[in-house]
PDB file of C-alpha atoms in Angstrom:
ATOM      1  CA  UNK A   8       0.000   0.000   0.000  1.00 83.00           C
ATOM      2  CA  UNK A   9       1.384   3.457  -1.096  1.00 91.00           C
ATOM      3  CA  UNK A  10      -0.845   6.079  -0.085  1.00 93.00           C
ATOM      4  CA  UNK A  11       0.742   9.422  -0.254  1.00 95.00           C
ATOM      5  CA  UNK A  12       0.334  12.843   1.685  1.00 95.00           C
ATOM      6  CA  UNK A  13      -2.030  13.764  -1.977  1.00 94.00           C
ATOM      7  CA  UNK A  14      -4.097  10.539  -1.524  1.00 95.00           C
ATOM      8  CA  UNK A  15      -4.539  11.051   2.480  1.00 97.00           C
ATOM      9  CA  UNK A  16      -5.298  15.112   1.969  1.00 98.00           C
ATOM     10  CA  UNK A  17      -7.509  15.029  -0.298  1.00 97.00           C
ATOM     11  CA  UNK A  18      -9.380  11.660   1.253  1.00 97.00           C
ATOM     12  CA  UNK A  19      -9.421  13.749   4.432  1.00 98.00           C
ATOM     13  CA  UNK A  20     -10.648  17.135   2.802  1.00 98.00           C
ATOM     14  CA  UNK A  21     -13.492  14.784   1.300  1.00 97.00           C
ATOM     15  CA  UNK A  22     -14.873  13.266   4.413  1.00 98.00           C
ATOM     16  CA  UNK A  23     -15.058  15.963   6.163  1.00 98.00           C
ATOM     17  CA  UNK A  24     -16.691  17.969   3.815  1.00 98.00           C
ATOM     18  CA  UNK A  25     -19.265  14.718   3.961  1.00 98.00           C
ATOM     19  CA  UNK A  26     -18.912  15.395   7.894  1.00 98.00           C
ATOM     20  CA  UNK A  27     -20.218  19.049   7.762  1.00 98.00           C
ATOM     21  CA  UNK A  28     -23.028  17.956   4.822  1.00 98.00           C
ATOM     22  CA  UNK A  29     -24.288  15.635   7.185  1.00 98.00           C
ATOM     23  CA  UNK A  30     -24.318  17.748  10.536  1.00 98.00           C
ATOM     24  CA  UNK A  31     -26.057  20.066   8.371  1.00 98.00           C
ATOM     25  CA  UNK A  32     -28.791  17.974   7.922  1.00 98.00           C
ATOM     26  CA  UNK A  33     -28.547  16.466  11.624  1.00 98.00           C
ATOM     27  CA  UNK A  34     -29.468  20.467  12.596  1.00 98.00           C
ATOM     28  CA  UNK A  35     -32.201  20.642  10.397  1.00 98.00           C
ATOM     29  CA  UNK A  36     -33.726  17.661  11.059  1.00 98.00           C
ATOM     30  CA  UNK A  37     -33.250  18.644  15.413  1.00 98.00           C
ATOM     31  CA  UNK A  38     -34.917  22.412  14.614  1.00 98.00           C
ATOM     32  CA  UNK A  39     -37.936  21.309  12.912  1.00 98.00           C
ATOM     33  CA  UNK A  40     -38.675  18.943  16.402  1.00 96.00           C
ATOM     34  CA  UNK A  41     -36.838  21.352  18.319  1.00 98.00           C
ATOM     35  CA  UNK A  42     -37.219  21.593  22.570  1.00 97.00           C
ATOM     36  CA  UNK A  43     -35.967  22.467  25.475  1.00 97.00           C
ATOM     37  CA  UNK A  44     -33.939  18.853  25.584  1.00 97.00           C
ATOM     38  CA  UNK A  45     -32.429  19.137  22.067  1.00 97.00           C
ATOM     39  CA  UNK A  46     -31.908  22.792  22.474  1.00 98.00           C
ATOM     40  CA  UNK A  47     -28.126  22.378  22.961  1.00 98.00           C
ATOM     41  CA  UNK A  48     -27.421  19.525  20.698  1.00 98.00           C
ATOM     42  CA  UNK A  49     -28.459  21.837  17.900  1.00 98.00           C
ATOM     43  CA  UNK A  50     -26.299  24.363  19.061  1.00 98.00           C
ATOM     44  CA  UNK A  51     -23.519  21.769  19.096  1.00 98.00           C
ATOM     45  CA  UNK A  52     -24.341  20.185  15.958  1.00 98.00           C
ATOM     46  CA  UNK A  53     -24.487  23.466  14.331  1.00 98.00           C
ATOM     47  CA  UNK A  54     -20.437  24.250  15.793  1.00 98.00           C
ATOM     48  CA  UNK A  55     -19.885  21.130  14.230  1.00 98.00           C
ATOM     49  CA  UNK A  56     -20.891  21.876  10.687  1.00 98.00           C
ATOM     50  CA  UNK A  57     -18.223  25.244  10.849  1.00 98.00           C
ATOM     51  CA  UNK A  58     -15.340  23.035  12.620  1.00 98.00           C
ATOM     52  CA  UNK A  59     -15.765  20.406   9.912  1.00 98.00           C
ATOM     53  CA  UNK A  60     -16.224  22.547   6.908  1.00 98.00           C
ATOM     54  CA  UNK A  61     -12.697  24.120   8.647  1.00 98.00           C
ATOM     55  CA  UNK A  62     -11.463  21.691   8.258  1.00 98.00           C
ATOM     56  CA  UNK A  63     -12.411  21.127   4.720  1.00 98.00           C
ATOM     57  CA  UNK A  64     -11.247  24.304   3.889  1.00 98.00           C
ATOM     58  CA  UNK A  65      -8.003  23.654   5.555  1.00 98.00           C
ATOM     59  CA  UNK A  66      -7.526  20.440   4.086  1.00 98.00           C
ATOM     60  CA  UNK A  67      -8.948  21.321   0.011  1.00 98.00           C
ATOM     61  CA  UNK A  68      -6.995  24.521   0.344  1.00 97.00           C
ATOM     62  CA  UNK A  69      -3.740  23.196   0.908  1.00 97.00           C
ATOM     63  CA  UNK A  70      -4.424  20.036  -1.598  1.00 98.00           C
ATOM     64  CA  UNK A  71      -5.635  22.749  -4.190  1.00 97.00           C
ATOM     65  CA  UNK A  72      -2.428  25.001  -4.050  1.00 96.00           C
ATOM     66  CA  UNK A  73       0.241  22.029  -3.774  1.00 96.00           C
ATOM     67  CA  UNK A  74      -1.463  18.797  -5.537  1.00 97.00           C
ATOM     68  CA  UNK A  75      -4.473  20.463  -7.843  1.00 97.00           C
ATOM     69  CA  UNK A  76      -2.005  21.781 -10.583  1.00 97.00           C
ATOM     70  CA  UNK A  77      -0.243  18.330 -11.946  1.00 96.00           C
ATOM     71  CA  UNK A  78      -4.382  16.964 -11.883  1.00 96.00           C
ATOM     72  CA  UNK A  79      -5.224  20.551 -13.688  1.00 97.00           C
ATOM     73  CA  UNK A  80      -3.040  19.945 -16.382  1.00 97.00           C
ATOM     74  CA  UNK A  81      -3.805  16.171 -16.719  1.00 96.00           C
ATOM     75  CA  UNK A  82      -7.775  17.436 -17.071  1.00 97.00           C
ATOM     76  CA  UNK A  83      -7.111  19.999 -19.708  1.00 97.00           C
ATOM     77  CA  UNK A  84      -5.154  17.456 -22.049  1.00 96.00           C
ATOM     78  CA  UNK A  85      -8.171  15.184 -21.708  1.00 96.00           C
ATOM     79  CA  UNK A  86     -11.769  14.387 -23.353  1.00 96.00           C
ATOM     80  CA  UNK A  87     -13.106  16.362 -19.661  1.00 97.00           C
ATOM     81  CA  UNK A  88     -11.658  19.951 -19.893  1.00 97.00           C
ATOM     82  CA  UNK A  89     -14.664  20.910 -18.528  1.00 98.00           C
ATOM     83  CA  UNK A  90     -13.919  18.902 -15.191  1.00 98.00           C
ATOM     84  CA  UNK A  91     -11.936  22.000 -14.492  1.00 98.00           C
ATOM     85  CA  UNK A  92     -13.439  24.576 -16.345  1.00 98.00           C
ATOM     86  CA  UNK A  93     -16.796  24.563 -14.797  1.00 98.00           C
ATOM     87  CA  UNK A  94     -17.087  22.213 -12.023  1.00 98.00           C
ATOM     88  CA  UNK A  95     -13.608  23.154 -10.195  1.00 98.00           C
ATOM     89  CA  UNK A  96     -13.986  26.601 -11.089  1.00 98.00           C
ATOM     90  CA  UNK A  97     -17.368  26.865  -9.609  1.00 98.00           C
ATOM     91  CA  UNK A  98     -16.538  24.516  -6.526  1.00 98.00           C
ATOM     92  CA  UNK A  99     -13.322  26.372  -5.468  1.00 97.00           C
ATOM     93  CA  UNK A 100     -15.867  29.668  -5.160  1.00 98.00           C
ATOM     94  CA  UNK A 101     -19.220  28.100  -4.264  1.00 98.00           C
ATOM     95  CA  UNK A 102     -16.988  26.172  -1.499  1.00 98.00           C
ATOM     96  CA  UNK A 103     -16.199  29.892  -0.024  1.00 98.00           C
ATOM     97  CA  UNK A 104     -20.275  30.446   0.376  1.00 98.00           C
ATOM     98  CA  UNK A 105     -20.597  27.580   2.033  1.00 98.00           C
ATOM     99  CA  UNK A 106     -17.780  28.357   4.936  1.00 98.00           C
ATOM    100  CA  UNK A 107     -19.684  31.601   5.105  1.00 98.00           C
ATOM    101  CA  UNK A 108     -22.871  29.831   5.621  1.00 98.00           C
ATOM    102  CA  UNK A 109     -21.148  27.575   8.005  1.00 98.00           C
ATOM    103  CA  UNK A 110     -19.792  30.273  10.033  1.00 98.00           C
ATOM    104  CA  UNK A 111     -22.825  31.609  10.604  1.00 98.00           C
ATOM    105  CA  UNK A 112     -24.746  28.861  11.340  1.00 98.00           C
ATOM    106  CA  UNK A 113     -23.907  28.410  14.907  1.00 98.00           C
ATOM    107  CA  UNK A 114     -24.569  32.359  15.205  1.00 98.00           C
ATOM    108  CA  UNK A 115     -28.294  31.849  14.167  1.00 98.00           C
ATOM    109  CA  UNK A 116     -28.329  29.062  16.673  1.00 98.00           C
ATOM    110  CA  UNK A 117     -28.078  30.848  19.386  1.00 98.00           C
ATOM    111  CA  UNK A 118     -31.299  32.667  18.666  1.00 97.00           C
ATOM    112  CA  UNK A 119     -34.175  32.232  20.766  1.00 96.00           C
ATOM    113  CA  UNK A 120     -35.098  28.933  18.636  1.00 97.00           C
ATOM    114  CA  UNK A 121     -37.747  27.920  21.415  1.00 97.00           C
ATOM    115  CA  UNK A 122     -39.891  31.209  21.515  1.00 95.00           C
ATOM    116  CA  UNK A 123     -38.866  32.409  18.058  1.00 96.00           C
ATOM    117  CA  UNK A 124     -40.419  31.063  14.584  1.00 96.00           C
ATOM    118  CA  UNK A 125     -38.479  33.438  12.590  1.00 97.00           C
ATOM    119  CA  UNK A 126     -35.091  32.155  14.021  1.00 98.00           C
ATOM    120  CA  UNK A 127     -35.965  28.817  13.863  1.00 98.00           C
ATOM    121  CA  UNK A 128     -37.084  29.356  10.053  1.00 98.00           C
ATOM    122  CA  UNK A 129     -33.803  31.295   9.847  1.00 98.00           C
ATOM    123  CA  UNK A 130     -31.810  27.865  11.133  1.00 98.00           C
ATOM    124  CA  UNK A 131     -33.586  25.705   8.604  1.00 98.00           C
ATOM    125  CA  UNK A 132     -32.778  28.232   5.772  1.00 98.00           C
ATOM    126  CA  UNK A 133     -29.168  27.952   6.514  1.00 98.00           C
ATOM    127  CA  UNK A 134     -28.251  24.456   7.734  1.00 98.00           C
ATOM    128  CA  UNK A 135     -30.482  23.241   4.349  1.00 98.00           C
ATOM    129  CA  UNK A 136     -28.603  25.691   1.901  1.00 98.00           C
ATOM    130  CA  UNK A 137     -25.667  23.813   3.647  1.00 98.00           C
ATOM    131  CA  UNK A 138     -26.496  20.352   3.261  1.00 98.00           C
ATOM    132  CA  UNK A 139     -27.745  21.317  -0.293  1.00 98.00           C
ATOM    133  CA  UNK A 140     -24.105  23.141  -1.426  1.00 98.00           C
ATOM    134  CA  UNK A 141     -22.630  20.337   0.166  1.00 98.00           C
ATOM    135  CA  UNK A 142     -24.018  17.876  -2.006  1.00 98.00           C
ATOM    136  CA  UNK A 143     -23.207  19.895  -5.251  1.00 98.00           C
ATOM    137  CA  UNK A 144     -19.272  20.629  -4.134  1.00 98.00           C
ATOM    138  CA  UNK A 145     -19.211  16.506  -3.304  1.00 97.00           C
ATOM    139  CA  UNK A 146     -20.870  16.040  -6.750  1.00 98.00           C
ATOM    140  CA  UNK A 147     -18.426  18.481  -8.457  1.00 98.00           C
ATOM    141  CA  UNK A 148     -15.448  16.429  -6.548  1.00 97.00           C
ATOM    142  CA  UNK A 149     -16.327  13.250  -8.464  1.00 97.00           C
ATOM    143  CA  UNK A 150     -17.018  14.893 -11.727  1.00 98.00           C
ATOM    144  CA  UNK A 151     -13.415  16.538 -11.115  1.00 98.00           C
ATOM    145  CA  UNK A 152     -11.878  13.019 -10.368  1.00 97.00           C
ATOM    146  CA  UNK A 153     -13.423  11.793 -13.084  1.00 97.00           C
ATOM    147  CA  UNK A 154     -11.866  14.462 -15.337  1.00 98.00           C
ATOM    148  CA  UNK A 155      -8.645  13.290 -14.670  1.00 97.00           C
ATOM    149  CA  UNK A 156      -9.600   9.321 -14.747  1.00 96.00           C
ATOM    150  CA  UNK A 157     -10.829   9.308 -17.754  1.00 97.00           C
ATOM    151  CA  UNK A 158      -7.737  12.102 -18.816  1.00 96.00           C
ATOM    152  CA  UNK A 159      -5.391   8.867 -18.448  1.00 95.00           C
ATOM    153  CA  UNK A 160      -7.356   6.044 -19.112  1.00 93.00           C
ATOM    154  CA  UNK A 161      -8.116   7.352 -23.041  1.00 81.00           C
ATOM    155  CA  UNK A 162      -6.008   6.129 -25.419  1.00 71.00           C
ATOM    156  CA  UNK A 163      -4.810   9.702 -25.502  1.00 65.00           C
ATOM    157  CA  UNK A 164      -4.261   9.262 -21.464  1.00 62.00           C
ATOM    158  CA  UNK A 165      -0.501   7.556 -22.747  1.00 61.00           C
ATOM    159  CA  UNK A 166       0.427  10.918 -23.843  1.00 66.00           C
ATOM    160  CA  UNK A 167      -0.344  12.549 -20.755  1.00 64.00           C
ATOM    161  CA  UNK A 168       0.820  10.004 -18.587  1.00 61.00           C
ATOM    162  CA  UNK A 169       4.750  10.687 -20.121  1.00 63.00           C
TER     163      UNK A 169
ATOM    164  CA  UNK B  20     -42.689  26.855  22.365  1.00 45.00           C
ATOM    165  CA  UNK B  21     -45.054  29.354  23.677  1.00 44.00           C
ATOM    166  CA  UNK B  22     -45.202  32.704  23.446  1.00 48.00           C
ATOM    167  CA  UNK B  23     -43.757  32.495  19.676  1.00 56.00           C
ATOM    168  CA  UNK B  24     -42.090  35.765  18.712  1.00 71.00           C
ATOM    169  CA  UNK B  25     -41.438  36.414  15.589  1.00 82.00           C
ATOM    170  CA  UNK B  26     -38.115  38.548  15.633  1.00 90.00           C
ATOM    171  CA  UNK B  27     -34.706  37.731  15.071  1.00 96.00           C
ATOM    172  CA  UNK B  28     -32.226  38.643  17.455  1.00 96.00           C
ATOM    173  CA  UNK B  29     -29.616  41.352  16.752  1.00 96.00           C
ATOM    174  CA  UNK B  30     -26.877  39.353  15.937  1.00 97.00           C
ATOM    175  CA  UNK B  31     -28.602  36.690  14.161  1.00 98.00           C
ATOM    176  CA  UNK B  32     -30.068  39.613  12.116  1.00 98.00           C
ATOM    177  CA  UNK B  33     -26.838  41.114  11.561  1.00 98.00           C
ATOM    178  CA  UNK B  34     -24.988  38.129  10.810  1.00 98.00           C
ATOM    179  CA  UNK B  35     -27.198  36.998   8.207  1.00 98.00           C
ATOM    180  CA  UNK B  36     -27.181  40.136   6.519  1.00 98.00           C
ATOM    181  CA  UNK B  37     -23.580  39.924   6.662  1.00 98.00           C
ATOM    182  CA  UNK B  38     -23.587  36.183   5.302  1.00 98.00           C
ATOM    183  CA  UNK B  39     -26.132  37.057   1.974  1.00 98.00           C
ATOM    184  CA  UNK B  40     -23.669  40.459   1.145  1.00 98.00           C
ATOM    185  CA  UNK B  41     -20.598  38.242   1.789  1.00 98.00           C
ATOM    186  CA  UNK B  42     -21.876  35.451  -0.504  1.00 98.00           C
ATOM    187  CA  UNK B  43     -23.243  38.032  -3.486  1.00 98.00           C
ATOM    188  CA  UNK B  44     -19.300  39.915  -2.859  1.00 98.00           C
ATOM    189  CA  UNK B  45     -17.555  36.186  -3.078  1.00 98.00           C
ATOM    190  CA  UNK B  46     -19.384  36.027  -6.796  1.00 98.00           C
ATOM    191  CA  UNK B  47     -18.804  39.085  -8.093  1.00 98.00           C
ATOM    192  CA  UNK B  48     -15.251  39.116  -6.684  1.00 98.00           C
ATOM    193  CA  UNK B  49     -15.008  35.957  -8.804  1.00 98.00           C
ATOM    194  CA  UNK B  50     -16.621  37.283 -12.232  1.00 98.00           C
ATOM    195  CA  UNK B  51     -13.936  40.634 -11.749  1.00 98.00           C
ATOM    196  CA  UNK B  52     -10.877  38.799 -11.347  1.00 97.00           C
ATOM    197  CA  UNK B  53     -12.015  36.295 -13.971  1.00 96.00           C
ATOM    198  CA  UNK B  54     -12.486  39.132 -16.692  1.00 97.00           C
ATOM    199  CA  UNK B  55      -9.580  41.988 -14.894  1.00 97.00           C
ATOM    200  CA  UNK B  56      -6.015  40.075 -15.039  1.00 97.00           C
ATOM    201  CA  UNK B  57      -4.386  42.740 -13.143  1.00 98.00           C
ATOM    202  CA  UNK B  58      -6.647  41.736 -10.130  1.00 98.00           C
ATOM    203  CA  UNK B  59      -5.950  38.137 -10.527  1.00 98.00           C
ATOM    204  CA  UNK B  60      -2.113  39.439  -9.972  1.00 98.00           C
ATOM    205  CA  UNK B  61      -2.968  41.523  -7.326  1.00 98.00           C
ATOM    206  CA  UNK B  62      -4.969  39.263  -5.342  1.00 98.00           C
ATOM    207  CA  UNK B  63      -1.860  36.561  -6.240  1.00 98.00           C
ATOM    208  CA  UNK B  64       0.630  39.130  -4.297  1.00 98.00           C
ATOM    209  CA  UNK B  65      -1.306  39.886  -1.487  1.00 98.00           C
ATOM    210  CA  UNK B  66      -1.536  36.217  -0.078  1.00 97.00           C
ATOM    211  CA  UNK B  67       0.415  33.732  -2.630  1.00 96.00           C
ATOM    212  CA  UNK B  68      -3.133  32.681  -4.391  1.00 97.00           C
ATOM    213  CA  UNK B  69      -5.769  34.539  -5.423  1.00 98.00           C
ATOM    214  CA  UNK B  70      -8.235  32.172  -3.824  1.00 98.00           C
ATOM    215  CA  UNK B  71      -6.412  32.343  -0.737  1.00 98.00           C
ATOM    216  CA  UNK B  72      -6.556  36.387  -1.135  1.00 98.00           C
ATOM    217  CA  UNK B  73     -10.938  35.925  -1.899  1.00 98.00           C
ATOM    218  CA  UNK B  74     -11.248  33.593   1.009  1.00 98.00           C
ATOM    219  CA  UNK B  75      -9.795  35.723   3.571  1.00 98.00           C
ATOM    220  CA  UNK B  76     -11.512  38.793   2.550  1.00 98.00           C
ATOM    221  CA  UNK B  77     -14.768  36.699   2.444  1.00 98.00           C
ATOM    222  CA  UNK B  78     -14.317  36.436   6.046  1.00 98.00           C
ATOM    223  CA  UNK B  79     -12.663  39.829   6.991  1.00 98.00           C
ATOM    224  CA  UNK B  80     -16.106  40.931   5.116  1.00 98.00           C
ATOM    225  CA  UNK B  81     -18.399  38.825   7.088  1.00 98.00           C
ATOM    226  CA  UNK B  82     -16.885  39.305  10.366  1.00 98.00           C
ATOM    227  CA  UNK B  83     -16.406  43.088   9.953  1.00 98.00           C
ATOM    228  CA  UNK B  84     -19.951  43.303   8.456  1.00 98.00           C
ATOM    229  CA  UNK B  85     -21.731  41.157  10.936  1.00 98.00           C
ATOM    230  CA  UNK B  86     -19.937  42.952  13.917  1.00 98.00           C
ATOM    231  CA  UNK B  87     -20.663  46.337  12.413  1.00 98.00           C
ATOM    232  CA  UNK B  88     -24.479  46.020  11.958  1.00 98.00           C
ATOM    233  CA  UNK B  89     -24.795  44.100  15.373  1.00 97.00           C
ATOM    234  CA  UNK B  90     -24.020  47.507  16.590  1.00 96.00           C
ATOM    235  CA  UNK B  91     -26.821  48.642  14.672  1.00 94.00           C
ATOM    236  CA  UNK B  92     -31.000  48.546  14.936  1.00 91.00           C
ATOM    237  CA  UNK B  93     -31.104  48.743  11.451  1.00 91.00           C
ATOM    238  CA  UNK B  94     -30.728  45.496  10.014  1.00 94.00           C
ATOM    239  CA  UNK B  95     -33.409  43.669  13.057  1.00 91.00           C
ATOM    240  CA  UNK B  96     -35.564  46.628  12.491  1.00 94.00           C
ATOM    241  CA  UNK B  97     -36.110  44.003   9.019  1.00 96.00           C
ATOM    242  CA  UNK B  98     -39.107  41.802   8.671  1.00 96.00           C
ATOM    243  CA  UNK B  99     -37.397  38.562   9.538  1.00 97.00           C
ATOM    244  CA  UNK B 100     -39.142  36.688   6.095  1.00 97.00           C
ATOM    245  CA  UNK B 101     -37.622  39.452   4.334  1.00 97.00           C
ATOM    246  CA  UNK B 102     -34.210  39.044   5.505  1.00 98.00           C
ATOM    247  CA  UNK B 103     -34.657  35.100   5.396  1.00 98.00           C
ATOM    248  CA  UNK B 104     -35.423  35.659   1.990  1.00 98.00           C
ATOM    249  CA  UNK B 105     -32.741  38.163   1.004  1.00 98.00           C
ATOM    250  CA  UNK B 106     -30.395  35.376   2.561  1.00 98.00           C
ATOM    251  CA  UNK B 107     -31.652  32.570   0.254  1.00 98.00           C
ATOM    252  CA  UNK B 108     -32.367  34.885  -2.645  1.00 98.00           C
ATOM    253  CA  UNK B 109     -28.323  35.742  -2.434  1.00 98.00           C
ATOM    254  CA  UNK B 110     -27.326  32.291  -2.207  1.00 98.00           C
ATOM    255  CA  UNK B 111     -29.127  30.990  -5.102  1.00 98.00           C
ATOM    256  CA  UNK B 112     -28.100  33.876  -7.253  1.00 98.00           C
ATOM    257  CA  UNK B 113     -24.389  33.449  -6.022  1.00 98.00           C
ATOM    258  CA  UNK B 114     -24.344  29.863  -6.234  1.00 98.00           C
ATOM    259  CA  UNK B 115     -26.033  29.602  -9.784  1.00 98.00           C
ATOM    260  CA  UNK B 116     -24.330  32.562 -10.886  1.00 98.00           C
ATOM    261  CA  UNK B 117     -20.992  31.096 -10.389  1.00 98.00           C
ATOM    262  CA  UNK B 118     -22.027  27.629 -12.710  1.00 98.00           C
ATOM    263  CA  UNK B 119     -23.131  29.874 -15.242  1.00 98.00           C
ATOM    264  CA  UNK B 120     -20.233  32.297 -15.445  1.00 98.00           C
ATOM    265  CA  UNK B 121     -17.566  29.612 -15.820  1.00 98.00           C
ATOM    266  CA  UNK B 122     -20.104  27.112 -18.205  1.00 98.00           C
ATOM    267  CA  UNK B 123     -20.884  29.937 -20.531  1.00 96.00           C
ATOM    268  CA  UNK B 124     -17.187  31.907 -20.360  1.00 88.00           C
TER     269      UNK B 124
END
């Protein structure tokens, strides 16, 4: 086995992007039953979703300045150019919406989510935008892998791969 | 859940303002460096990568925003469905704007 500091950063920037899609959802599935006993597990979920995402920022941001490039080039000289085109392009910046989101997420819940229906509205709004721009930057991750799989597995791919 | 108000607190008001701005700025900070070289260079100095450069002042903006207008009535003087919305609306706009900027361009 031969899995380099590329493979592992990039695995890790992955799964914990997963990690903040889910405790998205996990706080917008605890608001809409939300009570005086789930009150702080929101709260907690909802710091979860910004320490993962973090962490995903961390992670993709350091595999994006020191590994993306070699991939870049592999995906332009392919059949997918528009693996990096459109989908990384757009990912790289729709990424930085969600962190924003993320961030403010645990702000909104510490509103008065037991006495107040527009702050509890205002929590599902935000963890759902969340979980939903999670799935499309996840989706845009395999579409980006893919670029580059199918980049060296062409018959073409022998050219890139000198 | 009695006695259901239907206000937003200060912060939360303020902060989401901050978040719907900071997410329309992120996309139009990404259609101007896209189409204006020199800021792509610029924004390359300042922190090594322009992405770098448009993430920190993503959150420099939302932090200074948020903290600015929590000092503020203004912004939870807002109908909270009207700020709610304001906060999707951006989203969507900045989200789908992005796809189709770098599809069509």
């Amino acid at each position: 086995m031969n899995v380099t500091a590329n493979d592992a950063i990039l695995l890790t920037h992955a799964t914990v992007g997963v990690l903040g899609t889910v405790s998205a959802l996990w706080v917008f599935v605890e608001t809409l039953n939300v009570r005086e006993q789930n009150l702080q597990r929101i709260r907690r979920a909802a710091l979860a979703v910004a320490i993962f995402m973090v962490a995903a920022w961390i992670f993709g941001g350091y595999w994006y300045l020191h590994f993306y490039p070699a991939e870049r080039a592999m995906i332009l000289k392919g059949p997918w150019p528009f693996a990096h085109n459109v989908f990384m392009e757009t990912k790289e910046h729709l990424f930085l919406i969600t962190l924003i989101l993320s961030f403010y997420l645990p702000i909104a819940a510490r509103d008065q989510l037991l006495s107040s229906a527009a702050a509890r509205r205002m929590v599902l709004c935000v963890a759902g935008l969340i979980a939903l721009s999670g799935l499309a930057l996840e989706g845009s991750g395999a579409v980006i892998e893919h670029g580059v799989k199918v980049a060296l597995l062409r018959p073409s791919g022998a050219e890139i791969r000198k | 859940m009695s006695a259901d108000s239907s206000r937003l607190g200060r912060t939360n008001a303020a902060f989401g303002m901050a978040a719907a701005i900071t997410a329309l700025f992120n996309t139009a900070l990404a259609w101007a460096k896209d189409t204006y070289k020199p800021l792509t260079n610029l924004m390359d100095a300042i922190a090594g990568h322009n992405w770098t450069t448009q993430a920190l002042a993503d959150v420099m903006l939302f932090v200074g925003l948020g903290l600015i207008l929590s000092n503020t009535a203004k912004v939870q003087a807002i109908r909270p469905e009207r700020l709610i919305f304001f906060l999707v609306g951006s989203v969507v706009v900045a989200g789908v704007g992005l796809f189709a900027w770098y599809a069509v361009f």
